[in-house]
Amino acid sequence: MNLTTERLINELQTFGARLRDPKAGVESRRGGAGPSDHKAIIVDGVTFMAPVHTAPAFDSPYEIGKPDEAGVSPIFRDGVALGQARFPARPRFYDLHTHDGVPFSQIATLHGRDVLATTVLQTCIRYQSRTKTCQFCAIGQSLAAGRTIAHKTPRQLAEVAKAAVELDGVKHMVMTTGTPRGGDRGASVLCESAQAIKNAVYLPIQAQCEPPDDDAWFERLRASGVDTLGMHLEIVTPALRAKLMPGKSEVPISRYMSAFAAAVPVFGRGQVSTYILAGLGDTSEAILDISSQLVEIGVYPFVVPFVPISGTPLESHPTPSADFMHGVLKPLSEMIVAAGLRASDIKAGCGRCGACSALSTYERRLG
Ligand code: SF4
């Protein structure tokens, strides 16, 4: 079997993989915001996150063998070897503690190859009851399990960021947050965090939050040292948003669109992005339609395959097929490149990292 790199990444991200040596690579995170139950894997020089602890991963046709002495693992599909994988090394900053004794790994983690990622507030007004929570989110799980702390202070974040740059060559940072009470929707805490980090070390930062109620927050975020902004639609069909994100969908798509239009002039074309989870019921036409509106105003639509997280209401929801992802990512990459927005031009964040989707691999193919 001879699969293109895009296809292989699509299949590993949608099926997941069983690992013959579960300890290979950097320990995977369970629960929390962002990719969970995943592990970073490198194939053909491309680093991506693939699920290894989810229900579909246990039934995946893919299996990754134990690394040999050179750190190379064979990839098997239905028992047939079809490629090789590597795993990024465990970051050195994981061995350190903050001034107040918190392990650095509870403050921020390595994502992909060179991204430092943190959830500044590990609590969320949307997560207080299962009738309000986003059905795919596990933000409270890692907190309940004691693997992280509820509020990472600016000083703690600055300490970890400096060490991650100096010891592990981290190149950019993603700061997301649960949504607190108040109209700023987390922008204020992201501002103070970014400022402390930028005072300690040079590191491009993406902040991620819901659209604040006042567009003046975009200037404040930029002035605090935030380089790029993510405001995540997650799902694009209003009825599905109401069903799967009953709390978050109270902020309508129209507000996201007006916030994007206000944020792009502040951060620049392509430096504002949105995360869209493919596989939760949006049709490929719906995803591509809103993506063309986003691209038009200079927003990078980062479309990723939905991967269920254990312990969430959607833990048994199927992942999208590799064919569905191909049908979205191929035209989407053409649309993005034609508009002059590319992952490689993004200063920081998920779009630049690209590890949760094969999108940037499709873009590179277009030259
Ligand atoms: S794309 Fe974003 S969420 Fe995914 S690994 Fe990279 S930084 Fe983390």
PDB file of N, CA and C and ligand atoms in Angstrom, residues 34-35 49 111-112 115 117 174 275 302 349-350 353-356, ligand 1:
ATOM      1  N   GLY A  34      -8.362  21.294  24.196  1.00  0.00           N
ATOM      2  CA  GLY A  34      -7.469  20.971  23.088  1.00  0.00           C
ATOM      3  C   GLY A  34      -7.321  19.476  22.922  1.00  0.00           C
ATOM      4  N   PRO A  35      -6.269  19.048  22.183  1.00  0.00           N
ATOM      5  CA  PRO A  35      -6.156  17.626  21.864  1.00  0.00           C
ATOM      6  C   PRO A  35      -5.859  16.837  23.125  1.00  0.00           C
ATOM      7  N   MET A  49      -0.787  15.265  15.815  1.00  0.00           N
ATOM      8  CA  MET A  49      -1.366  14.603  16.972  1.00  0.00           C
ATOM      9  C   MET A  49      -2.314  13.514  16.475  1.00  0.00           C
ATOM     10  N   HIS A 111       3.017  20.806  22.783  1.00  0.00           N
ATOM     11  CA  HIS A 111       2.110  20.305  21.746  1.00  0.00           C
ATOM     12  C   HIS A 111       2.899  20.189  20.453  1.00  0.00           C
ATOM     13  N   GLY A 112       2.545  19.195  19.650  1.00  0.00           N
ATOM     14  CA  GLY A 112       3.231  19.040  18.370  1.00  0.00           C
ATOM     15  C   GLY A 112       4.729  18.942  18.595  1.00  0.00           C
ATOM     16  N   VAL A 115       5.560  23.712  20.219  1.00  0.00           N
ATOM     17  CA  VAL A 115       4.544  24.634  20.718  1.00  0.00           C
ATOM     18  C   VAL A 115       4.350  24.415  22.213  1.00  0.00           C
ATOM     19  N   ALA A 117       1.785  24.949  25.182  1.00  0.00           N
ATOM     20  CA  ALA A 117       0.337  25.171  25.236  1.00  0.00           C
ATOM     21  C   ALA A 117      -0.139  25.168  26.675  1.00  0.00           C
ATOM     22  N   VAL A 174       0.556  28.697  22.625  1.00  0.00           N
ATOM     23  CA  VAL A 174      -0.899  28.790  22.552  1.00  0.00           C
ATOM     24  C   VAL A 174      -1.430  28.953  23.970  1.00  0.00           C
ATOM     25  N   TYR A 275     -11.128  27.569  14.931  1.00  0.00           N
ATOM     26  CA  TYR A 275     -11.012  26.108  14.936  1.00  0.00           C
ATOM     27  C   TYR A 275     -12.386  25.562  14.567  1.00  0.00           C
ATOM     28  N   PHE A 302      -9.163  26.878  10.589  1.00  0.00           N
ATOM     29  CA  PHE A 302      -8.369  25.680  10.909  1.00  0.00           C
ATOM     30  C   PHE A 302      -9.343  24.529  11.155  1.00  0.00           C
ATOM     31  N   GLY A 349       0.394  29.777  17.090  1.00  0.00           N
ATOM     32  CA  GLY A 349      -0.901  29.175  17.357  1.00  0.00           C
ATOM     33  C   GLY A 349      -1.180  27.893  16.608  1.00  0.00           C
ATOM     34  N   CYS A 350      -2.434  27.471  16.724  1.00  0.00           N
ATOM     35  CA  CYS A 350      -2.827  26.173  16.180  1.00  0.00           C
ATOM     36  C   CYS A 350      -2.630  26.096  14.672  1.00  0.00           C
ATOM     37  N   CYS A 353       1.015  25.612  14.065  1.00  0.00           N
ATOM     38  CA  CYS A 353       1.427  24.278  14.518  1.00  0.00           C
ATOM     39  C   CYS A 353       0.901  23.223  13.551  1.00  0.00           C
ATOM     40  N   GLY A 354      -0.402  23.259  13.325  1.00  0.00           N
ATOM     41  CA  GLY A 354      -1.010  22.372  12.338  1.00  0.00           C
ATOM     42  C   GLY A 354      -1.105  20.915  12.741  1.00  0.00           C
ATOM     43  N   ALA A 355      -0.675  20.564  13.959  1.00  0.00           N
ATOM     44  CA  ALA A 355      -0.563  19.138  14.292  1.00  0.00           C
ATOM     45  C   ALA A 355      -1.902  18.433  14.440  1.00  0.00           C
ATOM     46  N   CYS A 356      -2.987  19.183  14.610  1.00  0.00           N
ATOM     47  CA  CYS A 356      -4.280  18.533  14.793  1.00  0.00           C
ATOM     48  C   CYS A 356      -5.025  18.299  13.483  1.00  0.00           C
TER      49      CYS A 356
HETATM   50  S1  SF4 B   1      -2.859  22.471  16.517  1.00  0.00           S
HETATM   51 FE1  SF4 B   1      -3.203  23.624  18.452  1.00  0.00          FE
HETATM   52  S2  SF4 B   1      -4.240  22.212  19.815  1.00  0.00           S
HETATM   53 FE2  SF4 B   1      -3.331  20.992  18.113  1.00  0.00          FE
HETATM   54  S3  SF4 B   1      -1.311  20.348  18.866  1.00  0.00           S
HETATM   55 FE3  SF4 B   1      -0.998  22.226  17.757  1.00  0.00          FE
HETATM   56  S4  SF4 B   1      -1.123  23.846  19.283  1.00  0.00           S
HETATM   57 FE4  SF4 B   1      -2.021  22.027  20.206  1.00  0.00          FE
END
